[in-house]
Amino acid sequence: MRKPIIAGNWKMYKTHAESVAFVKELAPRLAAYTGVESVVCPTFVALAGVCEALKGSGIGVGAQNLHWEAQGAFTSQIAPPMLQGLAEYVIIGHSECRAYLGETDEMINKKVKAALAYGLKPIIAVGESLTQNEAGQTAAVIGGQVRAALDGVDAANMTNIVLAYEPIWAIGTGKNASSAIAQDVIGGTIRKTLTELYGNSVAQGVRIQYGGSVKPDNMQDYMSQPDIDGALVGGASLKVDDFAKLIEAAAKAKGV
Ligand code: 13P
């Protein structure tokens, strides 16, 4: 069985001090839910403090991006070796990075390969815009993003990769995709694409999250879908009580 994974993407929220205080309060709330993998992805400058505060808690830590080069004259960027020991996961290809930082499929593919080379586990985000959705292009766009991100990645690495379906029109808007739509894209397009690329047994082992206006009150609905293995959560991951309720709902829905 695929272990459910819920990751909080804190985006550009919370200072170092706020991040550390948050996880200290969160850890005891999640201690009972060992059947669900919980991950927090704070801003880079809070990674060390959060990592230290979470030692022994079972809660994982992720970064929100990385560069593909190991080092170099790339002002403002963070190289994969800099994340080693601080982050287990790294979000790659978030639609906000594609839109505001000009990240292309090719850059995302390089980042995925660089992360894997340094033992970091990518959470690869894919998602279609509202225009693409309304034009009936969702399957083509999502299938294309998945193939591009995984170009040259071998089957052995797929156990270290998590995918996240985040329709752009559902992020931070309160307009979430219905659980049926999310299941359709995640099972019918993403897992199908993985099957075409790596075969059924590898595809069945890869965890795929939904993201976009996930809240405590809709979490159980998503997690009741057979192909949805977790969530990548923005807004609702910023409050201890909401985050704890998400984990609780996932444990309940999956019976773990
Ligand atoms: P919201 O949960 O705030 O819609 O954000 C989703 C997201 O972008 C997570 O990466």
Coordinates of N, CA, C and O in Angstrom, one line a residue, residues 92-178:
I92 N 9.3 20.8 -6.7 CA 9.9 21.3 -8.0 C 8.7 21.5 -8.9 O 7.8 20.6 -9.0
G93 N 8.8 22.6 -9.7 CA 7.8 22.8 -10.7 C 6.5 23.4 -10.2 O 5.4 23.3 -10.9
H94 N 6.5 24.0 -9.0 CA 5.2 24.6 -8.6 C 4.8 25.6 -9.6 O 5.6 26.4 -10.2
S95 N 3.5 25.8 -9.8 CA 3.0 26.7 -10.8 C 3.4 28.1 -10.6 O 3.5 28.9 -11.5
E96 N 3.6 28.5 -9.3 CA 4.0 29.8 -9.0 C 5.4 30.1 -9.4 O 5.8 31.2 -9.9
C97 N 6.3 29.0 -9.4 CA 7.6 29.1 -9.9 C 7.7 29.1 -11.4 O 8.4 29.8 -12.1
R98 N 6.7 28.3 -12.0 CA 6.6 28.3 -13.5 C 6.2 29.7 -13.9 O 6.7 30.3 -14.9
A99 N 5.2 30.3 -13.2 CA 4.7 31.6 -13.7 C 5.5 32.8 -13.3 O 5.8 33.7 -14.2
Y100 N 6.0 32.9 -12.1 CA 6.7 34.1 -11.6 C 8.2 34.0 -11.8 O 8.9 35.0 -11.9
L101 N 8.8 32.8 -11.9 CA 10.2 32.7 -12.0 C 10.6 32.2 -13.4 O 11.8 31.9 -13.6
G102 N 9.6 32.0 -14.2 CA 9.9 31.6 -15.6 C 10.5 30.2 -15.7 O 11.2 29.9 -16.7
E103 N 10.1 29.3 -14.8 CA 10.6 27.9 -14.9 C 9.9 27.2 -16.0 O 8.7 27.2 -16.2
T104 N 10.7 26.5 -16.9 CA 10.2 25.8 -18.0 C 10.3 24.3 -17.7 O 11.0 23.9 -16.7
D105 N 9.6 23.5 -18.5 CA 9.7 22.0 -18.4 C 11.1 21.5 -18.4 O 11.5 20.6 -17.6
E106 N 12.0 22.1 -19.2 CA 13.4 21.7 -19.3 C 14.1 22.0 -18.0 O 14.9 21.2 -17.5
M107 N 13.9 23.2 -17.4 CA 14.5 23.5 -16.1 C 14.0 22.6 -15.0 O 14.8 22.1 -14.2
I108 N 12.7 22.3 -15.1 CA 12.2 21.4 -14.0 C 12.8 20.0 -14.1 O 13.1 19.4 -13.1
N109 N 13.0 19.5 -15.3 CA 13.6 18.2 -15.5 C 15.0 18.2 -15.0 O 15.4 17.3 -14.3
K110 N 15.8 19.3 -15.2 CA 17.1 19.4 -14.7 C 17.1 19.4 -13.2 O 18.0 18.8 -12.5
K111 N 16.2 20.1 -12.6 CA 16.1 20.2 -11.1 C 15.7 18.8 -10.5 O 16.3 18.4 -9.5
V112 N 14.8 18.1 -11.2 CA 14.4 16.7 -10.7 C 15.7 15.8 -10.7 O 16.0 15.2 -9.7
K113 N 16.4 15.9 -11.8 CA 17.6 15.0 -11.9 C 18.7 15.4 -10.9 O 19.3 14.5 -10.2
A114 N 18.8 16.7 -10.7 CA 19.8 17.2 -9.7 C 19.4 16.8 -8.3 O 20.2 16.3 -7.5
A115 N 18.1 16.9 -7.9 CA 17.7 16.6 -6.6 C 18.0 15.1 -6.3 O 18.5 14.7 -5.3
L116 N 17.6 14.2 -7.3 CA 17.8 12.8 -7.1 C 19.3 12.5 -7.0 O 19.6 11.6 -6.2
A117 N 20.1 13.1 -7.7 CA 21.6 12.9 -7.7 C 22.1 13.2 -6.3 O 23.1 12.6 -5.9
Y118 N 21.5 14.1 -5.5 CA 21.9 14.4 -4.2 C 21.1 13.8 -3.1 O 21.1 14.2 -1.9
G119 N 20.3 12.8 -3.5 CA 19.5 12.1 -2.4 C 18.3 12.9 -1.9 O 17.8 12.5 -0.8
L120 N 17.9 13.9 -2.6 CA 16.7 14.6 -2.2 C 15.5 14.1 -3.0 O 15.6 13.7 -4.1
K121 N 14.3 14.0 -2.3 CA 13.1 13.4 -3.0 C 12.3 14.5 -3.6 O 11.7 15.4 -2.8
P122 N 12.1 14.6 -4.9 CA 11.3 15.6 -5.5 C 9.8 15.4 -5.3 O 9.3 14.3 -5.4
I123 N 9.1 16.5 -5.0 CA 7.7 16.5 -5.1 C 7.4 17.4 -6.3 O 7.5 18.6 -6.3
I124 N 7.0 16.7 -7.4 CA 6.9 17.4 -8.7 C 5.5 17.9 -8.9 O 4.6 17.0 -8.9
A125 N 5.3 19.2 -9.0 CA 4.0 19.7 -9.2 C 3.6 20.0 -10.7 O 4.5 20.5 -11.4
V126 N 2.5 19.5 -11.0 CA 2.0 19.8 -12.4 C 0.6 20.3 -12.3 O -0.1 20.1 -11.3
G127 N 0.2 21.1 -13.3 CA -1.2 21.6 -13.3 C -1.5 22.5 -14.5 O -0.6 23.1 -15.1
E128 N -2.8 22.5 -14.9 CA -3.2 23.2 -16.1 C -3.8 24.5 -15.7 O -4.4 24.7 -14.5
S129 N -3.8 25.5 -16.6 CA -4.4 26.8 -16.3 C -6.0 26.7 -16.6 O -6.4 25.7 -17.1
L130 N -6.7 27.7 -16.2 CA -8.1 27.7 -16.4 C -8.4 27.7 -17.9 O -9.3 26.9 -18.3
T131 N -7.7 28.4 -18.7 CA -7.9 28.5 -20.1 C -7.7 27.1 -20.7 O -8.5 26.6 -21.6
Q132 N -6.6 26.4 -20.3 CA -6.3 25.1 -20.8 C -7.4 24.1 -20.4 O -7.9 23.3 -21.2
N133 N -7.9 24.3 -19.2 CA -8.9 23.4 -18.6 C -10.2 23.5 -19.4 O -10.8 22.6 -19.9
E134 N -10.6 24.8 -19.7 CA -11.8 25.1 -20.4 C -11.7 24.7 -21.9 O -12.8 24.4 -22.5
A135 N -10.5 24.6 -22.4 CA -10.3 24.2 -23.8 C -10.2 22.7 -23.9 O -9.9 22.2 -25.0
G136 N -10.4 22.0 -22.8 CA -10.4 20.5 -22.9 C -9.0 20.0 -23.0 O -8.8 18.8 -23.5
Q137 N -8.0 20.8 -22.6 CA -6.6 20.3 -22.8 C -5.9 19.7 -21.6 O -4.7 19.5 -21.6
T138 N -6.7 19.5 -20.5 CA -6.1 19.1 -19.3 C -5.2 17.8 -19.4 O -4.0 17.8 -19.0
A139 N -5.7 16.8 -20.0 CA -5.0 15.5 -20.1 C -3.7 15.7 -20.9 O -2.6 15.2 -20.5
A140 N -3.8 16.5 -22.0 CA -2.6 16.7 -22.8 C -1.5 17.5 -22.1 O -0.3 17.2 -22.1
V141 N -2.0 18.5 -21.4 CA -1.0 19.4 -20.7 C -0.4 18.6 -19.5 O 0.8 18.6 -19.4
I142 N -1.2 17.9 -18.7 CA -0.7 17.2 -17.6 C 0.2 16.1 -18.0 O 1.3 15.9 -17.5
G143 N -0.2 15.3 -19.0 CA 0.6 14.2 -19.5 C 2.0 14.7 -20.0 O 3.0 14.2 -19.7
G144 N 1.9 15.9 -20.7 CA 3.1 16.5 -21.2 C 4.1 17.0 -20.1 O 5.3 16.7 -20.2
Q145 N 3.5 17.6 -19.1 CA 4.4 18.0 -18.0 C 5.0 16.9 -17.2 O 6.2 17.0 -16.8
V146 N 4.2 15.8 -17.1 CA 4.8 14.6 -16.4 C 5.9 14.0 -17.2 O 7.0 13.7 -16.6
R147 N 5.7 13.8 -18.5 CA 6.7 13.2 -19.3 C 8.0 14.1 -19.4 O 9.1 13.6 -19.3
A148 N 7.8 15.4 -19.5 CA 8.9 16.3 -19.5 C 9.7 16.3 -18.2 O 11.0 16.3 -18.2
A149 N 9.0 16.4 -17.1 CA 9.7 16.4 -15.8 C 10.5 15.1 -15.6 O 11.6 15.2 -14.9
L150 N 10.0 14.0 -16.1 CA 10.7 12.7 -15.8 C 11.6 12.2 -16.9 O 12.1 11.1 -16.9
D151 N 11.8 13.1 -17.9 CA 12.7 12.7 -19.0 C 14.0 12.2 -18.5 O 14.7 13.0 -17.8
G152 N 14.4 11.0 -18.8 CA 15.7 10.5 -18.4 C 15.8 10.0 -17.0 O 16.9 9.6 -16.5
V153 N 14.7 10.0 -16.3 CA 14.7 9.5 -14.9 C 14.3 8.0 -15.0 O 13.3 7.6 -15.6
D154 N 15.2 7.1 -14.4 CA 14.9 5.7 -14.5 C 13.9 5.2 -13.5 O 13.7 5.8 -12.5
A155 N 13.4 4.0 -13.7 CA 12.4 3.4 -12.9 C 12.8 3.3 -11.4 O 12.0 3.4 -10.5
A156 N 14.1 3.0 -11.2 CA 14.6 2.7 -9.9 C 14.4 4.0 -9.0 O 14.3 3.9 -7.8
N157 N 14.4 5.2 -9.6 CA 14.3 6.4 -8.9 C 12.8 6.8 -8.6 O 12.6 7.7 -7.8
M158 N 11.9 6.0 -9.1 CA 10.5 6.5 -9.0 C 10.0 6.3 -7.6 O 9.0 6.9 -7.2
T159 N 10.6 5.4 -6.8 CA 10.2 5.3 -5.4 C 10.5 6.5 -4.6 O 10.0 6.7 -3.5
N160 N 11.4 7.4 -5.1 CA 11.9 8.6 -4.4 C 11.1 9.8 -4.9 O 11.5 10.9 -4.5
I161 N 10.1 9.6 -5.7 CA 9.5 10.8 -6.3 C 8.0 10.8 -5.9 O 7.3 9.7 -5.9
V162 N 7.5 12.0 -5.6 CA 6.1 12.2 -5.4 C 5.6 13.2 -6.4 O 6.3 14.1 -6.8
L163 N 4.4 12.9 -7.0 CA 3.8 13.9 -7.9 C 2.7 14.6 -7.3 O 2.0 14.0 -6.4
A164 N 2.4 15.8 -7.7 CA 1.3 16.5 -7.1 C 0.5 17.2 -8.3 O 1.1 18.0 -9.1
Y165 N -0.8 16.8 -8.3 CA -1.6 17.5 -9.3 C -2.3 18.7 -8.7 O -3.1 18.6 -7.8
E166 N -1.8 19.9 -9.2 CA -2.4 21.2 -8.7 C -2.9 22.0 -9.8 O -2.2 22.8 -10.5
P167 N -4.2 21.9 -10.1 CA -4.8 22.7 -11.1 C -4.6 24.2 -10.7 O -5.0 24.6 -9.6
I168 N -4.1 25.0 -11.6 CA -3.7 26.4 -11.3 C -5.0 27.2 -10.8 O -4.9 28.0 -9.9
W169 N -6.1 26.9 -11.5 CA -7.3 27.6 -11.1 C -7.9 27.2 -9.8 O -8.8 27.9 -9.3
A170 N -7.3 26.2 -9.1 CA -7.8 25.8 -7.8 C -6.8 26.3 -6.7 O -7.2 26.1 -5.5
I171 N -5.7 26.9 -7.0 CA -4.7 27.3 -6.0 C -5.1 28.6 -5.3 O -5.1 29.6 -6.0
G172 N -5.3 28.6 -4.0 CA -5.6 29.8 -3.3 C -6.8 30.5 -3.7 O -7.1 31.6 -3.3
T173 N -7.7 29.8 -4.4 CA -8.9 30.5 -4.9 C -10.1 30.1 -4.1 O -11.2 30.7 -4.3
G174 N -10.0 29.0 -3.4 CA -11.2 28.4 -2.7 C -12.0 27.6 -3.7 O -13.0 27.0 -3.3
K175 N -11.7 27.6 -5.0 CA -12.4 26.8 -6.0 C -11.7 25.5 -6.2 O -10.9 25.4 -7.2
N176 N -11.9 24.6 -5.4 CA -11.1 23.3 -5.5 C -11.7 22.4 -6.6 O -12.9 22.5 -6.9
A177 N -10.9 21.6 -7.2 CA -11.4 20.6 -8.2 C -12.2 19.6 -7.4 O -11.7 19.3 -6.3
S178 N -13.3 19.1 -7.9 CA -14.0 18.1 -7.2 C -13.1 16.9 -7.0 O -12.2 16.7 -7.8

